[in-house]
GROMACS .gro file of C-alpha atoms in nm:
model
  418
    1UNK     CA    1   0.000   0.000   0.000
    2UNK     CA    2   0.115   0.346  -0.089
    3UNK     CA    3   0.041   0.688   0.151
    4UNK     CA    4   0.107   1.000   0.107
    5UNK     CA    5   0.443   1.176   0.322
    6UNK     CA    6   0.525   1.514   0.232
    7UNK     CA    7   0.584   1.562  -0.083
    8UNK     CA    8   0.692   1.138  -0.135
    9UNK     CA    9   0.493   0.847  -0.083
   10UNK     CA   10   0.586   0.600   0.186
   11UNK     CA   11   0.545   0.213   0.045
   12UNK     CA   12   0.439  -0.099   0.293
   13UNK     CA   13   0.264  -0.421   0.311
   14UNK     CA   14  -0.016  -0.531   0.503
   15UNK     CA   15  -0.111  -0.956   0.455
   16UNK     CA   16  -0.455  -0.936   0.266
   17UNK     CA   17  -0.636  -1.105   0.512
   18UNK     CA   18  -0.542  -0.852   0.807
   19UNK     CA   19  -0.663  -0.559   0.619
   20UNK     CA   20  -1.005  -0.363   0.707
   21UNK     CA   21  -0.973  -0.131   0.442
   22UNK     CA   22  -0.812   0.164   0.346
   23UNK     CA   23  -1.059   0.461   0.414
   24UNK     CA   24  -1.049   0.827   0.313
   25UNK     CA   25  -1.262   1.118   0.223
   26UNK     CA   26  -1.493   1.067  -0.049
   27UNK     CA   27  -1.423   1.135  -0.437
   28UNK     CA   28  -1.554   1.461  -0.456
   29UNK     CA   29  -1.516   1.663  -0.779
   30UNK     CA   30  -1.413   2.005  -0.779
   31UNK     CA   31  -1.485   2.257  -0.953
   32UNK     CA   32  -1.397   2.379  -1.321
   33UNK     CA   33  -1.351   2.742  -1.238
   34UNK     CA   34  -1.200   2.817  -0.853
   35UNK     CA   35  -1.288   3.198  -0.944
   36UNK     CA   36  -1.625   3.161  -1.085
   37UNK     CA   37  -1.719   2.985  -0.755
   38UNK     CA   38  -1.595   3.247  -0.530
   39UNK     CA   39  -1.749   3.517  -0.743
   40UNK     CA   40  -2.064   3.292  -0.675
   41UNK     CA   41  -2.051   3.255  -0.346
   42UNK     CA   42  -1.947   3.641  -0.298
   43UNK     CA   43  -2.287   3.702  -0.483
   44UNK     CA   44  -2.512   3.434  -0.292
   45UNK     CA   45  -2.468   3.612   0.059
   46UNK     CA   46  -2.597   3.336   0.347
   47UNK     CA   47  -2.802   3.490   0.621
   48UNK     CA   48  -2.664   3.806   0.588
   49UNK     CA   49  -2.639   4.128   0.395
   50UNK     CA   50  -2.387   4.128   0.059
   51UNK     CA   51  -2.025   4.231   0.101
   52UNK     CA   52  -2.141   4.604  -0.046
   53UNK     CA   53  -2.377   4.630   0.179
   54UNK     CA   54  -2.144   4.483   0.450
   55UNK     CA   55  -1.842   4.755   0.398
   56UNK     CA   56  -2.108   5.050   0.308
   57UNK     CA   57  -1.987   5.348   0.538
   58UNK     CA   58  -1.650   5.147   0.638
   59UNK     CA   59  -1.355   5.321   0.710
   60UNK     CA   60  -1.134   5.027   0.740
   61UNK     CA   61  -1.188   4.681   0.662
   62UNK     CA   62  -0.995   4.411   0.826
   63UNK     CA   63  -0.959   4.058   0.633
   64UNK     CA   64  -0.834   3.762   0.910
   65UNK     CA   65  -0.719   3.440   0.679
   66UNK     CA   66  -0.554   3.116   0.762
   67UNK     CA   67  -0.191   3.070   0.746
   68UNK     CA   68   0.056   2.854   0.514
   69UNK     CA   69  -0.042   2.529   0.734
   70UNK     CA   70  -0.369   2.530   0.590
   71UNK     CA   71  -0.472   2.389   0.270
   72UNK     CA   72  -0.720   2.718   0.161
   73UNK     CA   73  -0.636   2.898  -0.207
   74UNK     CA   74  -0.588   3.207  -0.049
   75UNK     CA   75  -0.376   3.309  -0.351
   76UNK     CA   76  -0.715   3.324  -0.582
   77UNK     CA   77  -0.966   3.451  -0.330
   78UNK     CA   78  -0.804   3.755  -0.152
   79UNK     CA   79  -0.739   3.921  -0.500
   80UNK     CA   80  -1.112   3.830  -0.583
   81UNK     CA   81  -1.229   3.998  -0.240
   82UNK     CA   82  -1.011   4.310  -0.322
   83UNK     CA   83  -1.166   4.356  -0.639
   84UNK     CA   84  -1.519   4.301  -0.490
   85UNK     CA   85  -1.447   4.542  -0.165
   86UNK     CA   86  -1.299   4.822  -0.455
   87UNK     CA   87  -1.640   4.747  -0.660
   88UNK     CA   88  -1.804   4.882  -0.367
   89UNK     CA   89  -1.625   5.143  -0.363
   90UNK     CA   90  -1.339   5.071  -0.056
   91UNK     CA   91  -0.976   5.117  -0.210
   92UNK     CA   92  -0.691   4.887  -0.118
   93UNK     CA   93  -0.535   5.168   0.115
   94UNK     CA   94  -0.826   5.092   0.355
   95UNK     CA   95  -0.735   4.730   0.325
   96UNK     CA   96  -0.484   4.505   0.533
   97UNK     CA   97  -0.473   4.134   0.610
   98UNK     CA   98  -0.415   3.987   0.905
   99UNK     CA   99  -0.275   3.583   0.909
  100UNK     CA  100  -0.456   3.393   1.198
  101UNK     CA  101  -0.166   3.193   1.293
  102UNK     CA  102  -0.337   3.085   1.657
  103UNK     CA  103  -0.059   2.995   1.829
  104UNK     CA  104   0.183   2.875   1.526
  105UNK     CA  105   0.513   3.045   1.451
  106UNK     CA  106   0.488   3.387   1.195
  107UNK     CA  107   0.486   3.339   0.840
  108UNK     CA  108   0.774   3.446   0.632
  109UNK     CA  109   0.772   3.714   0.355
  110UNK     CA  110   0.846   3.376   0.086
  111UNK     CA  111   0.602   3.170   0.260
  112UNK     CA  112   0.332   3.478   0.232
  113UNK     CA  113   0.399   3.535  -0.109
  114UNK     CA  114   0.338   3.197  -0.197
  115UNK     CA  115   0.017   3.170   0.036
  116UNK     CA  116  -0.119   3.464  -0.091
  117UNK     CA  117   0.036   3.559  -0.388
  118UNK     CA  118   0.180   3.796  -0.546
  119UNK     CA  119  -0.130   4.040  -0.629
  120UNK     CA  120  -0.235   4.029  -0.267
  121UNK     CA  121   0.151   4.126  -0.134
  122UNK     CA  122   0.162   4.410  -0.384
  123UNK     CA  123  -0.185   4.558  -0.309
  124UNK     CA  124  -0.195   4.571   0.055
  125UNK     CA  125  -0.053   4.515   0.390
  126UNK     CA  126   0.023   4.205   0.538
  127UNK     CA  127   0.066   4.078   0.914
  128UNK     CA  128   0.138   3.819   1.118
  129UNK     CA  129  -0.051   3.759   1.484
  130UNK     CA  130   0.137   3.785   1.775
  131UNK     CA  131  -0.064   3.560   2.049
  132UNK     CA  132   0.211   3.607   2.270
  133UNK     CA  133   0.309   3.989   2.268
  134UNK     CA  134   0.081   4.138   2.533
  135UNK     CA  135   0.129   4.509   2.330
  136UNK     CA  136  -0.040   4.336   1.982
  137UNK     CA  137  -0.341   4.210   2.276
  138UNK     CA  138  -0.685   4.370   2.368
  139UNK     CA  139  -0.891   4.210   2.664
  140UNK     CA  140  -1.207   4.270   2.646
  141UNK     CA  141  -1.416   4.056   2.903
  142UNK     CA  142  -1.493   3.697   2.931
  143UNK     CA  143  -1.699   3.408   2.716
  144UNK     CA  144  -1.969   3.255   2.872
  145UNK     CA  145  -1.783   2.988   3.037
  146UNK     CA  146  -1.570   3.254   3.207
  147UNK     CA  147  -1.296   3.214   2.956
  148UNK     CA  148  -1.107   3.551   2.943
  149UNK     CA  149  -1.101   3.721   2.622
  150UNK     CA  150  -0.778   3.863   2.471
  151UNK     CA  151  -0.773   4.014   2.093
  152UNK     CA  152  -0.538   4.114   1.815
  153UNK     CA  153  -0.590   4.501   1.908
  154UNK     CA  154  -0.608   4.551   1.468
  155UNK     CA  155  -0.947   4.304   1.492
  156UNK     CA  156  -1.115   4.555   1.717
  157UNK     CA  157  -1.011   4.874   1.552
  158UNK     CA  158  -1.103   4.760   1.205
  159UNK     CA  159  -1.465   4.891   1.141
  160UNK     CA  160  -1.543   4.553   0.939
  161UNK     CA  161  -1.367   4.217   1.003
  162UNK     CA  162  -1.421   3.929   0.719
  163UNK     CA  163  -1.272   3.584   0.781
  164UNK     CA  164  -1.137   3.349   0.508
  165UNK     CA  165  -1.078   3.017   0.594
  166UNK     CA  166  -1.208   2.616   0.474
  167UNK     CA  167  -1.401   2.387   0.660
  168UNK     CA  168  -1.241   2.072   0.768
  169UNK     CA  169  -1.392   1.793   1.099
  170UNK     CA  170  -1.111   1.936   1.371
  171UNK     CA  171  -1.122   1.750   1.700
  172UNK     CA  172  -1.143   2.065   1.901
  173UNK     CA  173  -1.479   2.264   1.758
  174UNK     CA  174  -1.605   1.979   1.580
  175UNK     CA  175  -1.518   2.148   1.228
  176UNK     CA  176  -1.264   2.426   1.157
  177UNK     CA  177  -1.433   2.710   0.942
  178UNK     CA  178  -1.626   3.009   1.052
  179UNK     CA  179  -1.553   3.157   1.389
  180UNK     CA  180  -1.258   2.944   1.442
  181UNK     CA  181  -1.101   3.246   1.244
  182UNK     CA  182  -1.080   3.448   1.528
  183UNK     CA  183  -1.071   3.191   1.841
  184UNK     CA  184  -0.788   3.032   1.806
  185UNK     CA  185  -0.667   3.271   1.500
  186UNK     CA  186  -0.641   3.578   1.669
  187UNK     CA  187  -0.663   3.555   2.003
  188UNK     CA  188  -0.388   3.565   2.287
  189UNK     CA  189  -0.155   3.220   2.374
  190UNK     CA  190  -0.410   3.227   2.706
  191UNK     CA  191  -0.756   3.277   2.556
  192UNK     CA  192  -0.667   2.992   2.323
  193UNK     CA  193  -0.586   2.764   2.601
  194UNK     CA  194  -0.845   2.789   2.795
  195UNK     CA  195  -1.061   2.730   2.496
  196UNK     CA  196  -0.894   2.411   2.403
  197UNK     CA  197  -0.877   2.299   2.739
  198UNK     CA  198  -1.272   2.314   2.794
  199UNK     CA  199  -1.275   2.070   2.473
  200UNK     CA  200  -1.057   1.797   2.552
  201UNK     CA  201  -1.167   1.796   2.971
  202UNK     CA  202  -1.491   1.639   2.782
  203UNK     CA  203  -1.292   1.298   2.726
  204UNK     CA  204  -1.490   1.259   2.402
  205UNK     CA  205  -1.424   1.378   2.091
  206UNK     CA  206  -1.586   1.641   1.926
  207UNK     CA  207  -1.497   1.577   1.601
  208UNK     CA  208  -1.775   1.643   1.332
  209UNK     CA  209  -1.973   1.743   1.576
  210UNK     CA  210  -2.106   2.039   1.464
  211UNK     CA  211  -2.319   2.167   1.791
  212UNK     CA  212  -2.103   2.225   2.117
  213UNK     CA  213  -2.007   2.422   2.426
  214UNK     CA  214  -1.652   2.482   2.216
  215UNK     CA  215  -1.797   2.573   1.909
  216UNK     CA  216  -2.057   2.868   2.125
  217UNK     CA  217  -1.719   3.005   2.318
  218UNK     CA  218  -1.594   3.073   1.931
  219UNK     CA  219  -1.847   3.250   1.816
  220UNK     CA  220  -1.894   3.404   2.126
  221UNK     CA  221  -1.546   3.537   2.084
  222UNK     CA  222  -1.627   3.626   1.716
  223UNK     CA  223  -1.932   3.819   1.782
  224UNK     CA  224  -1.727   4.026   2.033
  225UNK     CA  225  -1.460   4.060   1.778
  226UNK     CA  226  -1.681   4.199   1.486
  227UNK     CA  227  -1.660   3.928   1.276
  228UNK     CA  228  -1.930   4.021   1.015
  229UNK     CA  229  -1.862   3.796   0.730
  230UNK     CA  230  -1.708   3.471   0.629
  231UNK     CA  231  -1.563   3.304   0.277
  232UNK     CA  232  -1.532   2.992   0.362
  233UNK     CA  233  -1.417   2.677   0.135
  234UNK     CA  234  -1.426   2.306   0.110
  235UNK     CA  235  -1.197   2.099  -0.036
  236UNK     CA  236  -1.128   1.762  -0.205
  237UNK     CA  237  -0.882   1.506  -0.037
  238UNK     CA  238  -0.640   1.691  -0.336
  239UNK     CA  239  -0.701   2.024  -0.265
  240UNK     CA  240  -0.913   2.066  -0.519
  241UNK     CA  241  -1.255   2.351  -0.445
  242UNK     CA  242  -1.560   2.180  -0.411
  243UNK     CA  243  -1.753   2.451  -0.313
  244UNK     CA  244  -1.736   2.816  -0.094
  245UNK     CA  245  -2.005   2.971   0.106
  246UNK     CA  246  -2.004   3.344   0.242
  247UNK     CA  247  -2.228   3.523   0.475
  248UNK     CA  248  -2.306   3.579   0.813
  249UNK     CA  249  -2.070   3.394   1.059
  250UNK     CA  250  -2.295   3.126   1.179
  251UNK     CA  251  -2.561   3.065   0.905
  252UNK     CA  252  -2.227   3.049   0.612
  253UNK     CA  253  -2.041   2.790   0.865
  254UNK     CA  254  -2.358   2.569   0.897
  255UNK     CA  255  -2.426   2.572   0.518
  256UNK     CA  256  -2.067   2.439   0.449
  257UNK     CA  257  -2.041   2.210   0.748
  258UNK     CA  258  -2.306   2.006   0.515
  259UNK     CA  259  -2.121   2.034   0.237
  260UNK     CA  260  -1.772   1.908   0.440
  261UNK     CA  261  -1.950   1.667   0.587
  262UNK     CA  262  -2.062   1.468   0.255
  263UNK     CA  263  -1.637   1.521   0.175
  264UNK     CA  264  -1.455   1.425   0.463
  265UNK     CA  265  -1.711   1.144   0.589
  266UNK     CA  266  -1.586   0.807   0.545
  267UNK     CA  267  -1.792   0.457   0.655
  268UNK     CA  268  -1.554   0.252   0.831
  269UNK     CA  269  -1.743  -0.094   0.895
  270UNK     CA  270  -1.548  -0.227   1.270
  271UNK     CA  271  -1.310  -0.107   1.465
  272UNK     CA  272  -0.988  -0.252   1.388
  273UNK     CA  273  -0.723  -0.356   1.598
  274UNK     CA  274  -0.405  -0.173   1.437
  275UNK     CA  275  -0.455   0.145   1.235
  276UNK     CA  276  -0.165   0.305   1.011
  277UNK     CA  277  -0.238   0.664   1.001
  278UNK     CA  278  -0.126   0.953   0.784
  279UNK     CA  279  -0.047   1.335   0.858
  280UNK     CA  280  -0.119   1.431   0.529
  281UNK     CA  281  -0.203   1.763   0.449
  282UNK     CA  282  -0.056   1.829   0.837
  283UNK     CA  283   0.310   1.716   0.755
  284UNK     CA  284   0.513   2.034   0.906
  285UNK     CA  285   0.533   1.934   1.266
  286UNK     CA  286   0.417   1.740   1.528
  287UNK     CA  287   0.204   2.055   1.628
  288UNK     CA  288  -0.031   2.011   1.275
  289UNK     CA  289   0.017   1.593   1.281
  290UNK     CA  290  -0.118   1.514   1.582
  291UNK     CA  291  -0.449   1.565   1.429
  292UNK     CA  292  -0.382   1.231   1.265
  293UNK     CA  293  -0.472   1.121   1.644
  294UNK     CA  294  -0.845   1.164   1.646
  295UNK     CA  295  -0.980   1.001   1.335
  296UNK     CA  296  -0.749   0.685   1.436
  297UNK     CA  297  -0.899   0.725   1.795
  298UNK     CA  298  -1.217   0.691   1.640
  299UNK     CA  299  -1.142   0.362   1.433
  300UNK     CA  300  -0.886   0.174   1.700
  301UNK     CA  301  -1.036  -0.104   1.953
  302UNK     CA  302  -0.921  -0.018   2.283
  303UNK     CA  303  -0.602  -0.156   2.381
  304UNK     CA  304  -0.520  -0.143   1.986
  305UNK     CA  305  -0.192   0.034   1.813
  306UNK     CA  306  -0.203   0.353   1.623
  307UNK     CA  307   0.128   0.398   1.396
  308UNK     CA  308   0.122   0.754   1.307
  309UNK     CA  309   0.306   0.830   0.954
  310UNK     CA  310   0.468   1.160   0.965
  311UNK     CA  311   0.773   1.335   0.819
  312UNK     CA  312   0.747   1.641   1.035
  313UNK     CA  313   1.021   1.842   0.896
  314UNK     CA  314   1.031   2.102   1.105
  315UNK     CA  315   1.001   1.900   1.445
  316UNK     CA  316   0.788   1.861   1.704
  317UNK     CA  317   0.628   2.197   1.770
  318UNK     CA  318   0.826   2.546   1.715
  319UNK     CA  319   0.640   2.752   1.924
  320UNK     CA  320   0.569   2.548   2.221
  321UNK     CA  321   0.864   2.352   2.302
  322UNK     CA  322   0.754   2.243   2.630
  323UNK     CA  323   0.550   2.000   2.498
  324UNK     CA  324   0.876   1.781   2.469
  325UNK     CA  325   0.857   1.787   2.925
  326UNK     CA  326   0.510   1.703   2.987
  327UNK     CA  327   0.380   1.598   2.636
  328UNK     CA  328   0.439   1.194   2.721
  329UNK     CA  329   0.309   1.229   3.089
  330UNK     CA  330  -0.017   1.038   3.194
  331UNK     CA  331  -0.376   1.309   3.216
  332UNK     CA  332  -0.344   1.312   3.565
  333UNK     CA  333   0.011   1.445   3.614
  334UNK     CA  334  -0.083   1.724   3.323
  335UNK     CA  335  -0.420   1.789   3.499
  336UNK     CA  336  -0.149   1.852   3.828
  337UNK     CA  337   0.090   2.040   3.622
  338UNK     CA  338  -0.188   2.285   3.513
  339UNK     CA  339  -0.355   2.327   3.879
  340UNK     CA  340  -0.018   2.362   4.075
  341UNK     CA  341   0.124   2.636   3.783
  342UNK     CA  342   0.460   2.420   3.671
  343UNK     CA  343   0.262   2.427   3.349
  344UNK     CA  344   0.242   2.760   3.181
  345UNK     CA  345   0.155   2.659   2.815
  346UNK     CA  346  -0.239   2.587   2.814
  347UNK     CA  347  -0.311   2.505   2.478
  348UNK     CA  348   0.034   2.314   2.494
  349UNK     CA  349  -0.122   2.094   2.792
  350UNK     CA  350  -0.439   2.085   2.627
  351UNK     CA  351  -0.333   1.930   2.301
  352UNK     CA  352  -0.100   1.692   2.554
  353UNK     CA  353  -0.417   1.582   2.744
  354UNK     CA  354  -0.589   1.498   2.424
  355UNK     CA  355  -0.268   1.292   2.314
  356UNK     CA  356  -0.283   1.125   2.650
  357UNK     CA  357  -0.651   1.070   2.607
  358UNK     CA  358  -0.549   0.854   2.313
  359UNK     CA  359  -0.307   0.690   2.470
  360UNK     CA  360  -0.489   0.527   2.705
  361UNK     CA  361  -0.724   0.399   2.449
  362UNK     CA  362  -0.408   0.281   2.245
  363UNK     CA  363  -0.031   0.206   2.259
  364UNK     CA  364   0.085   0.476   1.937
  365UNK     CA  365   0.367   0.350   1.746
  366UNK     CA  366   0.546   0.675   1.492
  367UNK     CA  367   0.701   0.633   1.178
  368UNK     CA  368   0.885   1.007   1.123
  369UNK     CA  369   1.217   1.171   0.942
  370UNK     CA  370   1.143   1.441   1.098
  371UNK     CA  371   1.115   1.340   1.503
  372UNK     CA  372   1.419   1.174   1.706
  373UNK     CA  373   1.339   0.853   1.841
  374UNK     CA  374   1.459   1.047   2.171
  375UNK     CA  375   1.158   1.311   2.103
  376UNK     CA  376   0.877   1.032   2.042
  377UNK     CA  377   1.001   0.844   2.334
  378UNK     CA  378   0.922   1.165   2.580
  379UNK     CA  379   0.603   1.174   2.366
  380UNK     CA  380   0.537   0.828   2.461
  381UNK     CA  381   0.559   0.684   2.137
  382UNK     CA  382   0.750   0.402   2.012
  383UNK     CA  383   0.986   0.495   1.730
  384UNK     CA  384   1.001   0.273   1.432
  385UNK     CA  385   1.237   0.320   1.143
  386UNK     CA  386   0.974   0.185   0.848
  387UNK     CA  387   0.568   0.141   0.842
  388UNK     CA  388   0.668  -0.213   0.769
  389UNK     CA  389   0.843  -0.285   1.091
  390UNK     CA  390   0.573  -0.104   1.287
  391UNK     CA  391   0.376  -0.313   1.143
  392UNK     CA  392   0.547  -0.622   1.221
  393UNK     CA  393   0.591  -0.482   1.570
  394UNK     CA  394   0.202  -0.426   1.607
  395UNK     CA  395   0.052  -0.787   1.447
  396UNK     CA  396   0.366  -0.963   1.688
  397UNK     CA  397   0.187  -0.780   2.007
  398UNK     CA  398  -0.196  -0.834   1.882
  399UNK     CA  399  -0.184  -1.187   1.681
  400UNK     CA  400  -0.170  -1.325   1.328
  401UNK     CA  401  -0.560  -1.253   1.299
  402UNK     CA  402  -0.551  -0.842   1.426
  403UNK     CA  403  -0.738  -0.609   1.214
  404UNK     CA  404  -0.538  -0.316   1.011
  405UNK     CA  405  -0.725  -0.002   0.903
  406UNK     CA  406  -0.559   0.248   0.675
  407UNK     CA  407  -0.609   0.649   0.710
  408UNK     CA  408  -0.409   0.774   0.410
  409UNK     CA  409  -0.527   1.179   0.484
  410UNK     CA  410  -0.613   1.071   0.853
  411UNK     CA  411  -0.662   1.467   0.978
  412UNK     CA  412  -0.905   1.530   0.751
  413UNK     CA  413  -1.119   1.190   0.757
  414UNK     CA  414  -1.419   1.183   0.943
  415UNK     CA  415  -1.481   0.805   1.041
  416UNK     CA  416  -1.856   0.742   1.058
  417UNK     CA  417  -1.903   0.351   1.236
  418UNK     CA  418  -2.188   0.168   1.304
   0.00000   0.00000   0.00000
């Protein structure tokens, strides 16, 4: 069987009558023309006024878009947006773009030039977030759940704020998309944590799960941030547009959750006792791969192996490091960390707890260039040099007659079982 990795394909063999399946988001056709559908969707407004009527009497108009670790043709949409915000009659000087990077390292001037192209660099101003520079920050009260609220200080002083983004299942809101823009886009390092924390204290995954306490503190967040409008896309297991929606925040979201839903949704008949998993589209680091975690969670018998397939070329996870100290530890001893204050990262303990969450369903096995066998040991995974030999490793431990499922593009399949 061949998987994606990176750019290459990784190669291994699984005995015929061990194998489940091979699963992975459905054959979906995109679209001819990617402009011609974002022209559409700019002129189909969902539950909400059009983008002229949006911007009418704006002085400044703020547009928040994913960054270079999402999958989202940002380089044909922002120039179409420009044109449309100049048809009604803004000019690009009252124009700037901010990246929600969450809590992921800045962008580079190469990497923004390819994310966005070259139109969008020339025409206006482009930032990064900074979720951990308390001068960039704004707080301005607390969610429902109590969860205090800090803001990039350019969302609340734009008069208009537009997110562009695609809708994908994410184990922490249920689907990325819509107000996920702002919370965890461009919010500060704390406000994120807190967030992600209330999701994975539930000890069951929200993943395509569209209606949740998580997915109200986001738009909660949004609301308070002026988020007026979203263009939001779905895409193909290749990248390829199947479809955008735009409108108001929630109504837009809901529309395309449908949509991503009928994409990403996979039947998986049984649980299976081994599942080989792949990070692809997340192949950077660690930070973007572990999302290979939660469909596998979904599809894995308990006491089963996950072997997660990852090149990770740029490590575990830039921007929180301390992961690397507390990331392998059992829930409890995070859960102590977190109460006592020796753990200062929150969304870094939060995305630990979920990974220890899954480790007590499963023993995870990692195939990865990119990650030391001295890093996935403080992770708690076992190091292999080839699928093939964690493989070997896995049927060994669970018997001639285990069960192997395959998740080629395992962050972005949602497993549906009876």
């Amino acid at each position: 069987m061949t998987i994606p990795y990176g750019e290459e394909q990784v190669t291994f063999a699984v005995p015929s009558p061990n194998l489940l399946g091979s699963f992975w988001p459905q054959p979906t056709a995109a679209v001819d023309d990617v402009a011609a559908e974002i022209r559409r969707a700019l002129s189909a407004p969902i539950g909400g006024p059009g983008l002229a009527e949006l911007v009418e009497g704006a002085g400044q108009v703020l547009l928040v878009a994913d960054d270079g670790t999402r999958p989202t043709p940002t380089d044909v949409i922002v120039p179409l947006v420009l044109d449309a915000l100049n048809a009604a009659g803004l000019p690009d000087a009252r124009m700037q773009l901010l990246i929600a990077l969450g809590t992921h390292r800045p962008m580079t001037e190469a990497e923004m030039l390819r994310k966005f192209g070259a139109e969008t660099v020339r025409r206006i101003a482009i930032l990064n977030h900074e979720p951990f520079t308390p001068e960039a920050l704004v707080t301005v009260g607390t969610t429902p759940a109590g969860v205090p609220v800090t803001l990039n200080r350019r969302v609340l002083e734009a008069e208009r704020v537009i997110g562009i983004g695609s809708i994908v299942p994410h184990h922490i809101p249920g689907f990325s998309g819509g107000a996920k823009i702002i919370q965890p886009g461009v919010c500060g390092e704390r406000t994120t944590g807190e967030v992600h924390l209330l999701s994975v204290r539930h000890r069951v995954s929200l993943m395509g799960v569209v209606e949740n306490k998580v997915r109200q503190e986001m738009e909660a967040i949004a609301e308070r941030a002026g988020l007026r409008a979203i263009l939001n896309t779905v895409l193909n297991a290749e990248g390829g547009v199947v479809g955008a929606v735009f409108g108001e925040p929630r109504a837009a979201f809901r529309q395309g959750v449908a949509l991503s839903r009928r994409v990403y949704g996979v039947e998986v008949p049984a649980l299976a006792d081994i599942v080989v998993a792949g990070s692809h589209p997340c192949d950077s680091e660690f930070w973007q791969a572990h999302k290979t975690l939660y469909s596998a969670e979904l599809c894995v018998k308990p006491g089963g192996t996950i072997i997660i397939v990852t090149p990770c070329p740029e490590g575990v996870a830039a921007t929180h490091p301390g992961v690397l100290e507390f990331g392998g530890k059992p829930w409890d001893e995070i859960e102590a960390g977190i109460a006592s204050g020796a753990i200062h990262d929150l969304t870094g303990a939060a995305l630990t707890l979920a990974w220890a969450n899954a480790r007590e369903r499963a023993s995870v096995s990692i195939v990865s260039g990119g990650i030391t066998d001295e890093e996935a040991r403080a992770l708690s995974f076992a190091p292999f040099p080839t699928v093939n030999a964690a493989l070997a490793d896995a049927l060994g431990r669970h018997g001639a007659e285990a069960t192997v499922t395959v998740l080629p593009f395992a962050p972005d399949t949602l497993p549906i079982l009876p």
